């Protein structure tokens, strides 16, 4: 694909607009803990008992690890709002002494006292045996690392336009072109993963539990999750990103020989995804999105991830799309992965000369890209935040956590954040305070009930509820009586729920 012609085309106003209209699908995990920092031993909430089929709310490797799956949305603001909505719904379903823990690493008392309980505390329909297998293979402390998975896709119209104008000479079909595009994005991400870890890594190890979690390292770390010890497949069981062919070969090989019991055991930092878990079918249809699994929870963002983080990610993705990228060798890919591990295991305020120089060179290129392609203001602001964090490591997420630790333990900081969020929600008096402005109490109640029942909810110019092929639209400000409650109203609209 001729990058010069591609770049010229993307200066056209219509094409330029499409560059910044990617889609985000966010999945977040968070621990259920008690107000003393111990793991909750309350059962999985009965109000969430549809978790086997609910597209939004379920549990992870154990019942204490809550999992939130947000609707795929255009723009970071809408995507983050979805996660906030789901968390507020969950807060209303928890026991009065339970809280959602805002850090990736569980509180120290969990590691000291509750690992045995959590290793066996799983009742998710259809997943009990698999969860036990994962705990036995990887260990409970590795699997307890919560975080945010980001699904990212380019605007579909943009891809089709690029294929019709530039991709047909080298690629036999639109699916083949998609596979090429998304793998190059995935490969480019691997090369810059260390920078994302530096900026957004936020899983230092609780001091009191270090002997249990990470006895091999004699200092504090930036991101346990993103290190070789963290949320990843075992070192000799990882995907090969040297080429699309080697990626597919390694994935299929691990599944065929039983190294991975099923596709849900792929803990790769980035993977190619489609409508099914079958990689052959995904390639035949064309890759739909890439899944990025390396983001630690951001305790300073109510949703666990910020709009600025997603805007910076999209800026990098669009830059990689339009800027010539080399054909990386296997050695270069492996070197990039070693770099990421090095950065993850550094002390939170560490910044070597090579890190600073390469990060500054990259952000300068991104700044010029913003000028050349008229990036919206929010992308430029996100880049400014990144530039400041490169100048001053104390502004990174891990650097800010280090400051909180010096003021007191992670336990007291995490509990304060969790309690404040819970109190603010209760005191707001709103069903969903994040959308209270512009959405009537009736519509808020309907949205909450729909999500708990597993009904698809689309919040755009109006609110659409969809289930079983049927849908109903409600104006955001509409207020009306619900004599049978929000559940009763929705069950009348969607009788298949019964």
Coordinates of C-alpha atoms in Angstrom, one line a residue:
X1 CA 0.0 0.0 0.0
X2 CA 1.5 3.3 -1.1
X3 CA 1.8 5.3 2.1
X4 CA 2.3 8.6 0.3
X5 CA -0.9 8.3 -1.7
X6 CA -2.6 7.1 1.5
X7 CA -1.4 10.1 3.5
X8 CA -2.6 12.4 0.7
X9 CA -6.0 10.9 0.7
X10 CA -6.4 11.2 4.4
X11 CA -5.9 14.9 4.2
X12 CA -9.3 15.1 2.5
X13 CA -11.8 16.5 5.0
X14 CA -14.2 13.5 4.8
X15 CA -11.4 11.0 5.2
X16 CA -9.7 13.0 8.0
X17 CA -12.9 13.0 10.0
X18 CA -13.1 9.2 9.8
X19 CA -9.6 8.8 11.2
X20 CA -10.8 9.8 14.7
X21 CA -14.1 7.9 14.8
X22 CA -12.8 4.5 16.0
X23 CA -14.8 2.3 18.3
X24 CA -13.9 1.3 21.9
X25 CA -15.3 -1.8 23.7
X26 CA -14.2 -1.8 27.3
X27 CA -14.1 -4.7 29.8
X28 CA -13.0 -4.1 33.3
X29 CA -12.4 -6.3 36.3
X30 CA -12.5 -5.1 40.0
X31 CA -12.3 -6.9 43.3
X32 CA -15.1 -7.1 45.8
X33 CA -13.6 -6.3 49.2
X34 CA -14.9 -5.5 52.7
X35 CA -14.4 -2.1 54.3
X36 CA -11.4 -3.6 56.3
X37 CA -9.6 -4.7 53.1
X38 CA -10.3 -8.4 53.3
X39 CA -11.8 -10.3 50.4
X40 CA -15.6 -10.4 50.6
X41 CA -17.0 -13.8 51.4
X42 CA -20.6 -12.8 50.6
X43 CA -22.0 -14.8 47.8
X44 CA -22.2 -13.4 44.3
X45 CA -25.2 -11.0 44.4
X46 CA -28.5 -12.7 43.7
X47 CA -29.7 -9.7 41.7
X48 CA -26.9 -10.6 39.2
X49 CA -27.8 -14.2 38.8
X50 CA -28.2 -14.0 35.0
X51 CA -24.4 -13.8 34.7
X52 CA -24.2 -16.8 32.4
X53 CA -26.1 -14.8 29.7
X54 CA -25.9 -11.2 30.8
X55 CA -23.7 -9.3 28.2
X56 CA -22.7 -6.6 30.8
X57 CA -22.2 -8.1 34.2
X58 CA -20.5 -11.3 35.3
X59 CA -17.6 -12.6 37.3
X60 CA -14.0 -13.4 36.5
X61 CA -11.7 -16.2 37.7
X62 CA -13.5 -16.2 41.0
X63 CA -16.8 -14.7 42.3
X64 CA -15.0 -11.8 44.0
X65 CA -13.6 -10.5 40.8
X66 CA -16.5 -8.5 39.2
X67 CA -16.4 -8.1 35.4
X68 CA -18.0 -5.3 33.5
X69 CA -18.5 -5.5 29.8
X70 CA -19.4 -2.1 28.2
X71 CA -21.2 -1.6 24.9
X72 CA -19.0 -0.8 21.9
X73 CA -19.0 3.0 21.5
X74 CA -17.6 5.7 19.3
X75 CA -15.5 8.2 21.2
X76 CA -13.7 7.7 24.5
X77 CA -16.1 9.8 26.5
X78 CA -19.1 7.6 25.7
X79 CA -17.0 4.4 26.3
X80 CA -15.9 5.6 29.7
X81 CA -19.4 6.6 30.6
X82 CA -20.6 3.1 29.9
X83 CA -18.1 1.7 32.5
X84 CA -19.2 4.2 35.0
X85 CA -22.8 3.3 34.5
X86 CA -22.1 -0.4 35.1
X87 CA -20.0 0.3 38.2
X88 CA -22.8 2.4 39.7
X89 CA -25.3 -0.3 39.1
X90 CA -23.1 -2.8 40.8
X91 CA -22.5 -0.5 43.8
X92 CA -26.3 -0.7 44.4
X93 CA -26.2 -4.5 44.4
X94 CA -23.4 -5.1 46.9
X95 CA -23.7 -5.7 50.6
X96 CA -23.4 -2.6 52.7
X97 CA -19.9 -3.6 53.9
X98 CA -18.6 -4.4 50.4
X99 CA -16.8 -2.0 48.1
X100 CA -15.3 -2.1 44.6
X101 CA -11.5 -1.9 45.0
X102 CA -10.0 0.7 42.8
X103 CA -6.5 -0.8 42.3
X104 CA -5.3 -3.7 40.1
X105 CA -3.5 -5.4 43.0
X106 CA -5.8 -6.6 45.7
X107 CA -5.3 -5.2 49.3
X108 CA -2.5 -6.8 51.2
X109 CA -4.9 -8.6 53.7
X110 CA -6.3 -10.5 50.7
X111 CA -2.9 -12.0 49.8
X112 CA -2.1 -12.7 53.5
X113 CA -5.3 -14.4 54.5
X114 CA -7.7 -15.1 51.6
X115 CA -5.8 -16.7 48.7
X116 CA -7.1 -20.2 49.6
X117 CA -10.7 -19.0 49.8
X118 CA -10.4 -17.1 46.5
X119 CA -8.7 -20.1 44.7
X120 CA -11.9 -22.1 45.1
X121 CA -14.6 -19.5 45.3
X122 CA -16.1 -19.7 41.8
X123 CA -19.6 -20.6 40.9
X124 CA -20.0 -19.0 37.4
X125 CA -22.1 -21.4 35.2
X126 CA -20.0 -23.2 32.7
X127 CA -16.7 -21.9 34.0
X128 CA -16.0 -23.6 37.3
X129 CA -13.7 -26.3 35.9
X130 CA -11.8 -23.9 33.7
X131 CA -11.3 -21.4 36.5
X132 CA -9.9 -24.1 38.8
X133 CA -7.6 -25.1 35.9
X134 CA -6.3 -21.5 35.5
X135 CA -5.7 -21.1 39.3
X136 CA -3.7 -24.4 39.4
X137 CA -1.6 -23.5 36.3
X138 CA -0.9 -19.8 36.9
X139 CA -1.4 -19.3 40.6
X140 CA -4.1 -17.2 42.4
X141 CA -1.9 -14.1 42.9
X142 CA -1.2 -13.8 39.2
X143 CA -4.8 -14.2 38.2
X144 CA -6.1 -11.7 40.9
X145 CA -4.5 -8.8 39.0
X146 CA -7.5 -6.7 37.9
X147 CA -7.4 -4.3 34.9
X148 CA -9.1 -3.0 31.8
X149 CA -9.2 -4.7 28.5
X150 CA -9.6 -2.3 25.5
X151 CA -11.1 -3.5 22.3
X152 CA -10.3 -1.0 19.5
X153 CA -11.4 -0.9 15.9
X154 CA -11.0 1.6 13.1
X155 CA -14.1 3.2 11.5
X156 CA -15.5 0.5 9.2
X157 CA -16.2 3.1 6.4
X158 CA -12.5 4.2 6.6
X159 CA -11.2 0.7 6.1
X160 CA -13.5 0.1 3.2
X161 CA -12.5 3.4 1.6
X162 CA -8.8 2.6 2.0
X163 CA -9.2 -0.9 0.5
X164 CA -11.2 0.3 -2.5
X165 CA -8.7 3.1 -3.2
X166 CA -5.3 1.6 -2.2
X167 CA -5.6 -2.0 -1.0
X168 CA -6.9 -4.0 -4.0
X169 CA -3.6 -4.3 -5.8
X170 CA -1.9 -6.1 -2.8
X171 CA -4.8 -7.8 -1.1
X172 CA -7.2 -10.2 -2.7
X173 CA -10.2 -9.3 -0.6
X174 CA -11.4 -6.8 2.0
X175 CA -11.0 -9.4 4.8
X176 CA -7.4 -10.0 3.8
X177 CA -6.9 -6.2 3.9
X178 CA -8.4 -6.0 7.3
X179 CA -6.2 -8.8 8.6
X180 CA -3.1 -7.0 7.2
X181 CA -4.1 -3.6 8.8
X182 CA -5.0 -4.9 12.2
X183 CA -1.9 -7.1 12.5
X184 CA 0.3 -4.1 11.6
X185 CA -1.5 -2.1 14.4
X186 CA -0.9 -5.0 16.8
X187 CA 2.7 -5.4 15.9
X188 CA 3.3 -1.6 16.2
X189 CA 1.7 -1.7 19.6
X190 CA 4.0 -4.4 20.7
X191 CA 7.0 -2.2 19.7
X192 CA 5.6 0.7 21.9
X193 CA 4.1 -1.4 24.7
X194 CA 6.9 -0.3 27.1
X195 CA 5.8 3.3 26.7
X196 CA 2.2 2.5 27.6
X197 CA 3.5 0.6 30.6
X198 CA 5.6 3.5 31.7
X199 CA 2.7 6.0 31.3
X200 CA -0.2 3.9 32.6
X201 CA 1.3 1.0 34.6
X202 CA -0.2 1.1 38.0
X203 CA 0.2 -2.2 39.8
X204 CA 2.9 -1.9 42.5
X205 CA 3.0 -4.7 44.9
X206 CA 1.7 -4.2 48.5
X207 CA 4.7 -4.2 50.8
X208 CA 3.2 -6.5 53.4
X209 CA 2.4 -9.2 50.7
X210 CA 5.6 -8.9 48.6
X211 CA 7.0 -12.1 49.9
X212 CA 3.9 -13.9 48.7
X213 CA 3.5 -12.1 45.3
X214 CA 6.9 -11.3 44.1
X215 CA 9.8 -12.6 46.2
X216 CA 12.1 -12.7 43.2
X217 CA 12.4 -8.9 43.0
X218 CA 14.0 -6.9 45.8
X219 CA 12.4 -3.5 45.0
X220 CA 9.0 -1.9 44.3
X221 CA 7.8 -2.3 40.7
X222 CA 5.9 -0.1 38.3
X223 CA 3.5 -2.7 37.0
X224 CA 3.3 -6.3 38.2
X225 CA 0.5 -6.9 35.7
X226 CA 2.6 -6.1 32.7
X227 CA 5.7 -7.9 33.9
X228 CA 6.6 -11.5 33.1
X229 CA 5.3 -12.4 36.5
X230 CA 1.9 -10.8 36.0
X231 CA -1.2 -11.2 33.9
X232 CA 0.4 -13.1 31.0
X233 CA 0.8 -16.5 29.6
X234 CA 3.9 -18.4 30.9
X235 CA 7.1 -17.2 29.3
X236 CA 7.6 -20.2 27.0
X237 CA 3.9 -20.2 26.0
X238 CA 3.4 -16.8 24.4
X239 CA 2.3 -15.8 20.9
X240 CA 4.8 -15.0 18.2
X241 CA 4.2 -11.6 16.7
X242 CA 7.0 -11.8 14.0
X243 CA 4.4 -12.0 11.2
X244 CA 0.7 -12.7 10.8
X245 CA 1.5 -16.3 9.8
X246 CA 3.6 -16.9 12.9
X247 CA 1.0 -15.3 15.1
X248 CA -1.7 -17.7 13.7
X249 CA 0.6 -20.7 13.8
X250 CA 1.6 -20.1 17.4
X251 CA -2.0 -19.6 18.5
X252 CA -3.4 -22.6 16.7
X253 CA -0.4 -24.7 17.8
X254 CA -1.0 -23.9 21.5
X255 CA -4.7 -24.7 21.2
X256 CA -4.1 -27.9 19.3
X257 CA -1.5 -29.4 21.7
X258 CA -3.4 -28.4 24.8
X259 CA -1.0 -25.6 26.0
X260 CA -4.1 -23.4 26.0
X261 CA -7.2 -25.2 27.1
X262 CA -9.3 -22.8 25.0
X263 CA -9.1 -19.3 23.4
X264 CA -10.0 -17.7 26.8
X265 CA -6.6 -18.7 28.0
X266 CA -4.9 -16.2 25.6
X267 CA -3.5 -13.6 28.1
X268 CA -1.6 -11.8 25.3
X269 CA -1.0 -8.1 25.5
X270 CA -2.7 -7.7 22.1
X271 CA -4.7 -10.1 20.0
X272 CA -6.7 -10.2 16.8
X273 CA -10.4 -10.7 17.4
X274 CA -13.6 -11.4 15.4
X275 CA -17.2 -12.4 15.9
X276 CA -16.1 -15.8 17.1
X277 CA -13.1 -17.3 19.0
X278 CA -12.1 -19.4 15.9
X279 CA -9.0 -17.7 14.4
X280 CA -9.6 -19.3 11.0
X281 CA -13.2 -17.9 10.9
X282 CA -11.9 -14.5 12.1
X283 CA -9.4 -14.4 9.2
X284 CA -11.9 -15.6 6.7
X285 CA -14.4 -12.8 7.8
X286 CA -11.6 -10.3 8.4
X287 CA -10.4 -9.2 11.8
X288 CA -12.9 -6.9 13.5
X289 CA -10.8 -5.4 16.2
X290 CA -7.7 -5.7 18.3
X291 CA -7.9 -6.5 22.0
X292 CA -5.4 -4.9 24.4
X293 CA -5.3 -6.5 27.8
X294 CA -2.4 -4.6 29.5
X295 CA -4.1 -1.6 31.2
X296 CA -3.9 -1.5 34.9
X297 CA -6.8 0.1 36.8
X298 CA -6.3 3.8 37.0
X299 CA -7.4 4.6 40.6
X300 CA -7.6 8.3 39.7
X301 CA -10.3 7.8 37.1
X302 CA -13.8 6.8 38.3
X303 CA -14.2 4.3 35.4
X304 CA -10.8 2.7 36.0
X305 CA -9.5 4.2 32.8
X306 CA -9.5 7.8 31.6
X307 CA -10.7 9.5 28.4
X308 CA -7.1 10.8 27.9
X309 CA -5.7 7.3 28.0
X310 CA -8.1 6.1 25.3
X311 CA -7.5 9.3 23.2
X312 CA -3.7 8.8 23.3
X313 CA -4.2 5.1 22.3
X314 CA -6.3 6.1 19.3
X315 CA -3.8 8.7 18.3
X316 CA -1.1 6.1 18.3
X317 CA -3.2 3.7 16.3
X318 CA -4.0 6.2 13.6
X319 CA -0.4 7.3 13.5
X320 CA 0.7 3.6 13.0
X321 CA -2.0 3.2 10.3
X322 CA -0.7 6.2 8.2
X323 CA 3.0 6.2 8.9
X324 CA 5.3 3.7 7.2
X325 CA 6.2 0.8 9.5
X326 CA 9.1 -1.5 9.0
X327 CA 8.8 -5.3 8.6
X328 CA 10.0 -6.1 12.1
X329 CA 12.3 -9.1 12.6
X330 CA 11.7 -11.7 15.2
X331 CA 14.7 -10.4 17.1
X332 CA 13.2 -6.9 17.2
X333 CA 9.9 -8.1 18.5
X334 CA 11.6 -10.1 21.2
X335 CA 13.7 -7.1 22.2
X336 CA 10.6 -5.0 22.4
X337 CA 9.0 -7.5 24.7
X338 CA 12.1 -7.6 26.9
X339 CA 12.0 -3.8 27.1
X340 CA 8.4 -3.9 28.3
X341 CA 9.3 -6.3 31.1
X342 CA 12.2 -4.2 32.0
X343 CA 10.0 -1.1 32.3
X344 CA 7.3 -2.9 34.2
X345 CA 9.8 -4.1 36.8
X346 CA 11.5 -0.8 37.3
X347 CA 10.8 1.3 40.4
X348 CA 7.9 3.7 39.8
X349 CA 10.0 6.8 39.4
X350 CA 12.8 5.3 37.2
X351 CA 13.4 6.7 33.8
X352 CA 16.5 5.7 31.8
X353 CA 18.1 7.8 29.1
X354 CA 16.9 5.6 26.3
X355 CA 13.4 5.7 27.6
X356 CA 13.3 9.5 27.7
X357 CA 14.9 10.0 24.3
X358 CA 12.7 7.5 22.4
X359 CA 9.6 8.7 24.2
X360 CA 10.4 12.3 23.3
X361 CA 11.1 11.5 19.7
X362 CA 7.9 9.6 19.4
X363 CA 5.7 12.2 21.0
X364 CA 7.3 14.9 18.8
X365 CA 6.3 12.8 15.8
X366 CA 2.8 12.5 17.2
X367 CA 2.6 16.2 17.7
X368 CA 3.5 16.8 14.1
X369 CA 1.0 14.2 13.1
X370 CA -1.7 16.1 15.0
X371 CA -0.8 19.2 13.0
X372 CA -0.7 17.4 9.7
X373 CA -4.0 15.7 10.1
X374 CA -5.8 18.3 12.1
X375 CA -6.4 16.1 15.2
X376 CA -9.3 17.2 17.4
X377 CA -8.4 19.1 20.6
X378 CA -9.0 16.2 23.0
X379 CA -6.3 14.2 21.2
X380 CA -3.8 17.1 21.5
X381 CA -4.6 17.5 25.2
X382 CA -4.1 13.8 25.8
X383 CA -0.7 14.1 24.1
X384 CA 0.2 17.1 26.4
X385 CA -0.6 14.9 29.4
X386 CA 1.7 12.2 28.0
X387 CA 4.5 14.7 27.3
X388 CA 4.3 16.0 30.9
X389 CA 4.6 12.4 32.2
X390 CA 7.7 11.9 30.1
X391 CA 9.2 15.0 31.5
X392 CA 8.3 14.0 35.1
X393 CA 7.9 10.3 36.1
X394 CA 6.1 11.4 39.3
X395 CA 3.1 12.3 37.1
X396 CA 2.7 8.8 35.7
X397 CA 0.1 6.6 37.4
X398 CA 2.7 4.6 39.2
X399 CA 4.5 7.8 40.2
X400 CA 1.3 9.2 41.7
X401 CA 0.7 5.9 43.5
X402 CA 4.2 6.1 44.9
X403 CA 3.4 9.5 46.4
X404 CA 0.2 8.1 48.0
X405 CA 2.3 5.2 49.4
X406 CA 4.7 7.6 51.0
X407 CA 1.7 9.3 52.7
X408 CA 0.4 6.0 53.9
X409 CA -0.2 2.4 52.9
X410 CA -1.9 1.4 49.6
X411 CA -4.6 -0.1 51.8
X412 CA -5.7 3.2 53.4
X413 CA -5.5 5.0 50.0
X414 CA -7.6 2.3 48.2
X415 CA -10.2 2.2 50.9
X416 CA -10.6 5.9 51.0
X417 CA -11.1 6.0 47.2
X418 CA -13.6 3.1 47.4
X419 CA -15.5 4.6 50.3
X420 CA -15.6 8.1 48.7
X421 CA -17.0 6.7 45.5
X422 CA -19.6 4.7 47.3
X423 CA -20.7 7.6 49.5
X424 CA -20.9 10.0 46.6
X425 CA -23.2 7.6 44.7
X426 CA -25.5 7.1 47.7
X427 CA -25.6 10.8 48.6
X428 CA -26.4 11.8 45.0
X429 CA -29.9 10.3 45.4
X430 CA -29.8 9.3 41.8
X431 CA -30.2 5.8 40.3
X432 CA -27.4 6.6 37.9
X433 CA -25.7 9.8 38.9
X434 CA -23.3 9.7 35.9
X435 CA -26.2 10.4 33.5
X436 CA -28.5 12.3 35.9
X437 CA -28.1 15.4 33.9
X438 CA -30.4 15.0 30.9
X439 CA -31.9 11.6 31.8
X440 CA -35.1 11.4 33.8
X441 CA -35.4 9.2 37.0
X442 CA -37.7 6.9 35.0
X443 CA -35.2 6.4 32.2
X444 CA -32.3 5.9 34.7
X445 CA -34.4 3.2 36.4
X446 CA -35.2 1.5 33.1
X447 CA -31.5 1.5 32.1
X448 CA -30.5 -0.1 35.4
X449 CA -33.2 -2.7 35.2
X450 CA -32.4 -3.5 31.6
X451 CA -28.7 -4.0 32.3
X452 CA -29.5 -6.3 35.3
X453 CA -31.8 -8.3 33.1
X454 CA -29.3 -8.6 30.3
X455 CA -31.2 -6.4 27.8
X456 CA -29.0 -4.5 25.4
X457 CA -29.1 -0.7 26.0
X458 CA -27.9 1.8 23.5
X459 CA -27.5 5.4 24.8
X460 CA -27.3 7.8 21.9
X461 CA -29.7 10.6 20.9
X462 CA -32.4 8.5 22.5
X463 CA -32.3 5.3 24.6
X464 CA -32.9 2.0 22.8
X465 CA -33.7 -1.2 24.6
X466 CA -33.2 -4.4 22.5
X467 CA -33.9 -8.0 23.3
X468 CA -34.8 -11.1 21.2
X469 CA -35.0 -9.1 18.0
X470 CA -37.4 -6.5 19.4
X471 CA -36.6 -3.0 20.4
X472 CA -38.2 0.1 22.0
X473 CA -37.0 3.7 22.1
X474 CA -37.4 6.1 24.9
X475 CA -36.5 9.8 25.0
X476 CA -33.8 10.6 27.6
X477 CA -35.9 13.1 29.4
X478 CA -39.2 11.2 29.3
X479 CA -40.8 10.6 32.7
X480 CA -43.8 8.3 33.2
X481 CA -45.3 6.0 35.8
X482 CA -44.0 2.5 36.2
X483 CA -46.8 0.9 38.2
X484 CA -45.2 -2.6 38.0
X485 CA -41.7 -1.2 38.4
X486 CA -39.0 -1.0 35.8
X487 CA -38.6 -4.8 35.6
X488 CA -42.4 -5.2 35.1
X489 CA -42.4 -2.6 32.3
X490 CA -39.5 -4.3 30.5
X491 CA -41.0 -7.8 30.9
X492 CA -44.2 -6.5 29.3
X493 CA -42.3 -5.0 26.4
X494 CA -40.1 -8.1 26.0
X495 CA -42.2 -11.1 27.0
X496 CA -39.3 -13.5 26.0
X497 CA -37.6 -12.4 29.2
X498 CA -40.1 -14.5 31.1

